[in-house]
Amino acid sequence: MKQRTHNLNMTEGEIWKVILMFFLPMMAGNLIQQLYATVDAIIVGRFVGKTGLAAIDSIMAMLRLPGNVFAGLGGGSTIIISQYFGANHREELDKAVHTSILFSLTGGAILSVAGVLIAPFCVDWLQVPPELRSQALAYTRIYFAGFLVTMSYYTSAGTLRAMGDSRTPFVAMAVACVINIVLDILMVGPMGMGTAGAALATVIAQAISMLINFRALTAPSSPAPMALSKMKMDREVLRRTLRLGVPLSLQAAVYPIANMAIQTTINLTGTDHIAAWAVCAKLDMIIWMCADSLPSTLATFVAQNHGAGKDHRARQGIRTTLAMGVGLIGALSVILYFGAAWLGRFFIPEADWSILPLTGKYMHMMAPFYWTYVVGETICAAVRGEGETLRPMLLTVVGTCGLRLAWVAFAVPMNPVMEVILWAFPLSWMATSLLMVLYYFGFYRPKHKLA
């Protein structure tokens, strides 16, 4: 298969270098993507104040749910595409790429329409405080309306990365981020659109990044050039995609489902606590980018090497990624532990700095445990790369969703304060990672065929 320079063959070369070469553009792209939320927070916080920041954060867990579900479904096709790319099966690769893109366009359109219709119900279900409702609803409607664009971007970026190209999604995000910042400043500032302006700027910027990815996929030099004439769903590929993707979508859904339950209890503690926790969420975004980018890199690495029949190399990649992840997350956690209250000043105007001691307090609870999350995610990604998605999903449902929901149902009512509520997060990270470690070393048996 003739490959472009951007399509990294991860079945050859020194392992740590290959992982790093793929991880860095992916991490940079995710960093820029997260800047959307950060820029929204800074500009909304400056122009609208803590009520605007709290309004967005009060519904953010709910906004992630549909996207996570669909991204999980797309993850099934990503595994298939990576394995076909590593195995050099060009015809099957071409079918998988076109099925994946068409599926995302169709599903995204359905989600956009449904999301706009149910937006008021979703905001009311989360018990958003009355003084925040109008701003939260405006943001939700526009965010949901853009699902077609959002899902198409995620799928196109995932398809490129599955074929070893993490650079093009990074470039797409870089261009879109500049557009997003300019539109944010104009729409939230001079145009006075508030949270609605922030949401609209994000959707437009993501549309630009989607088009850049599509251009790369249609290039003749692509390993599987995308063409309108070939845009159809292959039944066998779709069946395998759903077999792998449904467990992934359920796994991706448990986090926002559990987080919505937690956010509902947080929303009852008052605007200051909501805003202080929102600042924490902006500060630790770098943690989640690393904790998600490294396992995603490993999943592609394992899938390509599994497709090429190099399972021993895949095992070496798992150990390397674990060491890199724990070291990096540990260093970032130290910075956040000691600097959260000071860094929080960049997100809100000086008049609202009174909430920053709360931000520092909450970060002191979270920072010592971030590394435990990356252990479970890395092992889960390794198993996923070989085509096993059901059992990791079940373990995640128990360790994350089950524990958090049980905590909210039984522990929080006994003492419904923020300190008790927030313990749901580190406890669930540790529980899920422990379950993954026990499963991988005690019960998992590697597969010896493609997914």
mmCIF file of C-alpha atoms in Angstrom, residues 120-373:
data_model
loop_
_atom_site.group_PDB
_atom_site.id
_atom_site.type_symbol
_atom_site.label_atom_id
_atom_site.label_comp_id
_atom_site.label_asym_id
_atom_site.label_seq_id
_atom_site.Cartn_x
_atom_site.Cartn_y
_atom_site.Cartn_z
ATOM 1 C CA PRO A 120 -35.513 22.252 27.392
ATOM 2 C CA PHE A 121 -36.308 18.911 29.016
ATOM 3 C CA CYS A 122 -32.603 18.148 29.477
ATOM 4 C CA VAL A 123 -31.890 21.492 31.163
ATOM 5 C CA ASP A 124 -34.862 21.105 33.524
ATOM 6 C CA TRP A 125 -33.925 17.506 34.346
ATOM 7 C CA LEU A 126 -30.494 18.678 35.555
ATOM 8 C CA GLN A 127 -32.194 21.102 37.962
ATOM 9 C CA VAL A 128 -30.214 24.070 36.697
ATOM 10 C CA PRO A 129 -30.808 27.029 39.044
ATOM 11 C CA PRO A 130 -33.459 29.479 37.719
ATOM 12 C CA GLU A 131 -30.977 32.344 37.415
ATOM 13 C CA LEU A 132 -28.853 30.207 35.046
ATOM 14 C CA ARG A 133 -31.587 28.486 33.005
ATOM 15 C CA SER A 134 -31.939 30.872 30.041
ATOM 16 C CA GLN A 135 -28.191 30.977 29.403
ATOM 17 C CA ALA A 136 -27.826 27.208 29.812
ATOM 18 C CA LEU A 137 -30.727 26.520 27.445
ATOM 19 C CA ALA A 138 -29.393 28.838 24.733
ATOM 20 C CA TYR A 139 -25.994 27.117 24.845
ATOM 21 C CA THR A 140 -27.586 23.646 24.814
ATOM 22 C CA ARG A 141 -29.823 24.265 21.791
ATOM 23 C CA ILE A 142 -27.022 25.554 19.589
ATOM 24 C CA TYR A 143 -24.586 22.876 20.765
ATOM 25 C CA PHE A 144 -27.101 20.139 19.959
ATOM 26 C CA ALA A 145 -27.927 21.680 16.578
ATOM 27 C CA GLY A 146 -24.272 21.305 15.613
ATOM 28 C CA PHE A 147 -24.081 17.560 16.251
ATOM 29 C CA LEU A 148 -23.923 16.801 12.518
ATOM 30 C CA VAL A 149 -20.737 18.837 12.283
ATOM 31 C CA THR A 150 -19.316 17.557 15.573
ATOM 32 C CA MET A 151 -19.859 13.877 14.803
ATOM 33 C CA SER A 152 -18.493 14.223 11.283
ATOM 34 C CA TYR A 153 -15.370 15.879 12.643
ATOM 35 C CA TYR A 154 -14.778 13.193 15.280
ATOM 36 C CA THR A 155 -15.276 10.363 12.787
ATOM 37 C CA SER A 156 -13.102 11.889 10.073
ATOM 38 C CA ALA A 157 -10.347 12.623 12.606
ATOM 39 C CA GLY A 158 -10.620 9.101 14.034
ATOM 40 C CA THR A 159 -10.424 7.596 10.538
ATOM 41 C CA LEU A 160 -7.262 9.551 9.729
ATOM 42 C CA ARG A 161 -5.655 8.572 13.035
ATOM 43 C CA ALA A 162 -6.563 4.924 12.501
ATOM 44 C CA MET A 163 -4.477 5.055 9.316
ATOM 45 C CA GLY A 164 -1.555 6.570 11.208
ATOM 46 C CA ASP A 165 -2.218 10.245 10.424
ATOM 47 C CA SER A 166 -2.455 12.292 13.625
ATOM 48 C CA ARG A 167 -0.999 15.407 11.968
ATOM 49 C CA THR A 168 -3.928 16.390 9.746
ATOM 50 C CA PRO A 169 -6.479 16.472 12.620
ATOM 51 C CA PHE A 170 -3.989 18.635 14.521
ATOM 52 C CA VAL A 171 -3.727 21.122 11.639
ATOM 53 C CA ALA A 172 -7.523 21.144 11.297
ATOM 54 C CA MET A 173 -7.914 21.947 14.981
ATOM 55 C CA ALA A 174 -5.230 24.645 14.869
ATOM 56 C CA VAL A 175 -6.986 26.488 12.063
ATOM 57 C CA ALA A 176 -10.391 26.087 13.678
ATOM 58 C CA CYS A 177 -9.132 27.312 17.054
ATOM 59 C CA VAL A 178 -8.033 30.648 15.615
ATOM 60 C CA ILE A 179 -11.448 31.065 13.988
ATOM 61 C CA ASN A 180 -13.152 30.086 17.236
ATOM 62 C CA ILE A 181 -11.255 32.672 19.273
ATOM 63 C CA VAL A 182 -12.057 35.466 16.830
ATOM 64 C CA LEU A 183 -15.749 34.533 16.662
ATOM 65 C CA ASP A 184 -15.952 34.105 20.445
ATOM 66 C CA ILE A 185 -14.620 37.593 21.052
ATOM 67 C CA LEU A 186 -16.982 39.124 18.484
ATOM 68 C CA MET A 187 -20.143 37.221 19.389
ATOM 69 C CA VAL A 188 -19.865 37.227 23.169
ATOM 70 C CA GLY A 189 -18.281 40.689 23.384
ATOM 71 C CA PRO A 190 -19.413 43.431 20.943
ATOM 72 C CA MET A 191 -22.398 41.456 19.610
ATOM 73 C CA GLY A 192 -23.589 40.625 23.155
ATOM 74 C CA MET A 193 -24.818 37.113 22.340
ATOM 75 C CA GLY A 194 -23.651 35.670 25.675
ATOM 76 C CA THR A 195 -23.483 31.893 26.024
ATOM 77 C CA ALA A 196 -25.332 31.448 22.701
ATOM 78 C CA GLY A 197 -22.501 33.269 20.930
ATOM 79 C CA ALA A 198 -19.919 30.976 22.532
ATOM 80 C CA ALA A 199 -21.809 27.874 21.366
ATOM 81 C CA LEU A 200 -22.275 29.192 17.818
ATOM 82 C CA ALA A 201 -18.586 30.065 17.521
ATOM 83 C CA THR A 202 -17.679 26.509 18.527
ATOM 84 C CA VAL A 203 -19.985 24.920 15.956
ATOM 85 C CA ILE A 204 -18.667 27.097 13.111
ATOM 86 C CA ALA A 205 -15.058 26.364 14.062
ATOM 87 C CA GLN A 206 -15.709 22.616 14.169
ATOM 88 C CA ALA A 207 -17.271 22.809 10.706
ATOM 89 C CA ILE A 208 -13.984 24.224 9.393
ATOM 90 C CA SER A 209 -11.971 21.426 11.000
ATOM 91 C CA MET A 210 -14.350 18.824 9.557
ATOM 92 C CA LEU A 211 -13.843 20.158 6.012
ATOM 93 C CA ILE A 212 -10.060 20.050 6.367
ATOM 94 C CA ASN A 213 -10.230 16.393 7.445
ATOM 95 C CA PHE A 214 -12.559 15.553 4.576
ATOM 96 C CA ARG A 215 -10.133 17.115 2.127
ATOM 97 C CA ALA A 216 -7.343 14.858 3.400
ATOM 98 C CA LEU A 217 -9.569 11.788 3.164
ATOM 99 C CA THR A 218 -10.473 12.532 -0.465
ATOM 100 C CA ALA A 219 -6.838 13.073 -1.556
ATOM 101 C CA PRO A 220 -5.682 10.538 -4.205
ATOM 102 C CA SER A 221 -2.606 9.764 -2.092
ATOM 103 C CA SER A 222 -4.757 8.648 0.849
ATOM 104 C CA PRO A 223 -4.497 4.910 1.673
ATOM 105 C CA ALA A 224 -8.275 4.713 1.024
ATOM 106 C CA PRO A 225 -9.385 7.789 -0.978
ATOM 107 C CA MET A 226 -12.935 8.816 -0.079
ATOM 108 C CA ALA A 227 -15.292 9.404 -3.018
ATOM 109 C CA LEU A 228 -18.987 10.230 -3.262
ATOM 110 C CA SER A 229 -19.523 7.390 -5.753
ATOM 111 C CA LYS A 230 -18.295 4.861 -3.181
ATOM 112 C CA MET A 231 -20.270 6.321 -0.262
ATOM 113 C CA LYS A 232 -22.349 3.389 0.912
ATOM 114 C CA MET A 233 -22.600 1.222 3.999
ATOM 115 C CA ASP A 234 -21.155 -2.257 3.687
ATOM 116 C CA ARG A 235 -23.357 -4.614 5.693
ATOM 117 C CA GLU A 236 -20.544 -6.813 6.980
ATOM 118 C CA VAL A 237 -18.379 -3.854 7.994
ATOM 119 C CA LEU A 238 -21.381 -2.195 9.654
ATOM 120 C CA ARG A 239 -22.206 -5.389 11.544
ATOM 121 C CA ARG A 240 -18.652 -5.692 12.845
ATOM 122 C CA THR A 241 -18.541 -1.980 13.597
ATOM 123 C CA LEU A 242 -21.664 -2.253 15.736
ATOM 124 C CA ARG A 243 -20.405 -5.410 17.441
ATOM 125 C CA LEU A 244 -17.289 -3.553 18.547
ATOM 126 C CA GLY A 245 -18.813 -0.085 18.773
ATOM 127 C CA VAL A 246 -21.921 -0.697 20.876
ATOM 128 C CA PRO A 247 -19.900 -1.746 23.953
ATOM 129 C CA LEU A 248 -17.602 1.236 23.367
ATOM 130 C CA SER A 249 -20.561 3.608 23.139
ATOM 131 C CA LEU A 250 -22.004 2.223 26.367
ATOM 132 C CA GLN A 251 -18.609 2.599 28.018
ATOM 133 C CA ALA A 252 -18.321 6.172 26.753
ATOM 134 C CA ALA A 253 -21.834 6.909 27.994
ATOM 135 C CA VAL A 254 -21.307 5.787 31.568
ATOM 136 C CA TYR A 255 -19.071 8.734 32.344
ATOM 137 C CA PRO A 256 -21.513 11.520 31.412
ATOM 138 C CA ILE A 257 -24.458 9.537 32.823
ATOM 139 C CA ALA A 258 -22.729 9.184 36.167
ATOM 140 C CA ASN A 259 -21.387 12.737 35.959
ATOM 141 C CA MET A 260 -24.867 14.110 35.306
ATOM 142 C CA ALA A 261 -26.036 12.516 38.539
ATOM 143 C CA ILE A 262 -23.111 14.108 40.351
ATOM 144 C CA GLN A 263 -23.610 17.455 38.595
ATOM 145 C CA THR A 264 -27.258 17.464 39.652
ATOM 146 C CA THR A 265 -26.194 17.298 43.288
ATOM 147 C CA ILE A 266 -23.525 19.954 42.702
ATOM 148 C CA ASN A 267 -26.138 22.236 41.120
ATOM 149 C CA LEU A 268 -28.027 22.164 44.429
ATOM 150 C CA THR A 269 -25.047 23.576 46.352
ATOM 151 C CA GLY A 270 -25.263 27.079 44.840
ATOM 152 C CA THR A 271 -23.650 29.223 42.142
ATOM 153 C CA ASP A 272 -20.326 29.748 43.954
ATOM 154 C CA HIS A 273 -19.690 26.018 44.310
ATOM 155 C CA ILE A 274 -20.761 25.367 40.710
ATOM 156 C CA ALA A 275 -18.436 28.109 39.433
ATOM 157 C CA ALA A 276 -15.501 26.968 41.604
ATOM 158 C CA TRP A 277 -15.876 23.409 40.336
ATOM 159 C CA ALA A 278 -16.170 24.763 36.774
ATOM 160 C CA VAL A 279 -12.769 26.425 37.183
ATOM 161 C CA CYS A 280 -11.344 23.082 38.357
ATOM 162 C CA ALA A 281 -12.737 21.465 35.219
ATOM 163 C CA LYS A 282 -10.929 24.011 33.035
ATOM 164 C CA LEU A 283 -7.662 23.585 34.924
ATOM 165 C CA ASP A 284 -7.523 19.799 34.814
ATOM 166 C CA MET A 285 -8.396 19.588 31.115
ATOM 167 C CA ILE A 286 -4.678 19.011 30.433
ATOM 168 C CA ILE A 287 -4.891 15.908 32.633
ATOM 169 C CA TRP A 288 -7.765 14.460 30.625
ATOM 170 C CA MET A 289 -6.141 15.271 27.300
ATOM 171 C CA CYS A 290 -3.024 13.304 28.252
ATOM 172 C CA ALA A 291 -5.006 10.546 29.951
ATOM 173 C CA ASP A 292 -7.140 10.110 26.815
ATOM 174 C CA SER A 293 -4.538 10.782 24.100
ATOM 175 C CA LEU A 294 -1.990 8.224 25.306
ATOM 176 C CA PRO A 295 -4.496 5.333 25.542
ATOM 177 C CA SER A 296 -5.925 6.306 22.138
ATOM 178 C CA THR A 297 -2.408 6.225 20.722
ATOM 179 C CA LEU A 298 -1.869 2.807 22.276
ATOM 180 C CA ALA A 299 -5.158 1.483 20.862
ATOM 181 C CA THR A 300 -4.011 2.422 17.338
ATOM 182 C CA PHE A 301 -0.542 0.986 18.001
ATOM 183 C CA VAL A 302 -1.945 -2.308 19.273
ATOM 184 C CA ALA A 303 -4.530 -2.552 16.477
ATOM 185 C CA GLN A 304 -1.978 -1.979 13.706
ATOM 186 C CA ASN A 305 0.494 -4.459 15.194
ATOM 187 C CA HIS A 306 -2.245 -6.995 15.863
ATOM 188 C CA GLY A 307 -3.320 -6.683 12.234
ATOM 189 C CA ALA A 308 0.285 -7.244 11.165
ATOM 190 C CA GLY A 309 0.616 -10.286 13.449
ATOM 191 C CA LYS A 310 3.139 -8.582 15.776
ATOM 192 C CA ASP A 311 1.465 -9.176 19.135
ATOM 193 C CA HIS A 312 4.763 -9.297 21.052
ATOM 194 C CA ARG A 313 5.511 -5.776 19.861
ATOM 195 C CA ALA A 314 2.038 -4.726 20.986
ATOM 196 C CA ARG A 315 2.785 -5.986 24.519
ATOM 197 C CA GLN A 316 5.965 -3.933 24.631
ATOM 198 C CA GLY A 317 3.955 -0.889 23.610
ATOM 199 C CA ILE A 318 1.593 -1.384 26.550
ATOM 200 C CA ARG A 319 4.437 -1.248 29.080
ATOM 201 C CA THR A 320 5.960 1.785 27.410
ATOM 202 C CA THR A 321 2.667 3.679 27.365
ATOM 203 C CA LEU A 322 1.939 2.915 31.010
ATOM 204 C CA ALA A 323 5.298 4.316 32.077
ATOM 205 C CA MET A 324 4.851 7.442 29.960
ATOM 206 C CA GLY A 325 1.301 8.030 31.180
ATOM 207 C CA VAL A 326 1.895 7.658 34.910
ATOM 208 C CA GLY A 327 4.995 9.868 34.766
ATOM 209 C CA LEU A 328 3.340 12.638 32.765
ATOM 210 C CA ILE A 329 0.087 12.681 34.739
ATOM 211 C CA GLY A 330 2.003 12.660 38.005
ATOM 212 C CA ALA A 331 4.018 15.744 37.041
ATOM 213 C CA LEU A 332 0.941 17.660 35.908
ATOM 214 C CA SER A 333 -0.907 16.727 39.102
ATOM 215 C CA VAL A 334 1.800 18.311 41.236
ATOM 216 C CA ILE A 335 1.454 21.587 39.310
ATOM 217 C CA LEU A 336 -2.316 21.629 39.749
ATOM 218 C CA TYR A 337 -2.144 20.690 43.417
ATOM 219 C CA PHE A 338 -0.032 23.709 44.288
ATOM 220 C CA GLY A 339 -1.136 26.205 41.611
ATOM 221 C CA ALA A 340 -4.893 25.722 41.070
ATOM 222 C CA ALA A 341 -6.059 28.771 43.040
ATOM 223 C CA TRP A 342 -3.588 31.078 41.295
ATOM 224 C CA LEU A 343 -4.211 29.679 37.794
ATOM 225 C CA GLY A 344 -7.951 30.075 38.314
ATOM 226 C CA ARG A 345 -7.548 33.857 38.078
ATOM 227 C CA PHE A 346 -7.249 33.570 34.294
ATOM 228 C CA PHE A 347 -10.796 32.221 33.986
ATOM 229 C CA ILE A 348 -12.882 34.717 35.925
ATOM 230 C CA PRO A 349 -12.862 38.498 36.545
ATOM 231 C CA GLU A 350 -11.248 39.855 39.704
ATOM 232 C CA ALA A 351 -14.664 40.570 41.211
ATOM 233 C CA ASP A 352 -15.269 36.802 41.399
ATOM 234 C CA TRP A 353 -11.895 35.756 42.815
ATOM 235 C CA SER A 354 -13.614 34.999 46.112
ATOM 236 C CA ILE A 355 -14.452 31.517 44.775
ATOM 237 C CA LEU A 356 -10.790 30.588 44.130
ATOM 238 C CA PRO A 357 -10.097 29.234 47.646
ATOM 239 C CA LEU A 358 -12.859 26.715 46.937
ATOM 240 C CA THR A 359 -11.180 25.855 43.633
ATOM 241 C CA GLY A 360 -7.890 25.197 45.420
ATOM 242 C CA LYS A 361 -9.612 23.080 48.048
ATOM 243 C CA TYR A 362 -11.336 20.888 45.493
ATOM 244 C CA MET A 363 -8.152 20.448 43.469
ATOM 245 C CA HIS A 364 -6.313 19.273 46.594
ATOM 246 C CA MET A 365 -8.846 16.439 46.725
ATOM 247 C CA MET A 366 -8.493 15.449 43.060
ATOM 248 C CA ALA A 367 -4.822 15.903 42.146
ATOM 249 C CA PRO A 368 -3.287 13.030 44.163
ATOM 250 C CA PHE A 369 -5.465 10.482 42.348
ATOM 251 C CA TYR A 370 -5.386 11.445 38.656
ATOM 252 C CA TRP A 371 -2.662 8.883 37.886
ATOM 253 C CA THR A 372 -4.946 6.023 38.909
ATOM 254 C CA TYR A 373 -7.312 6.900 36.072
#
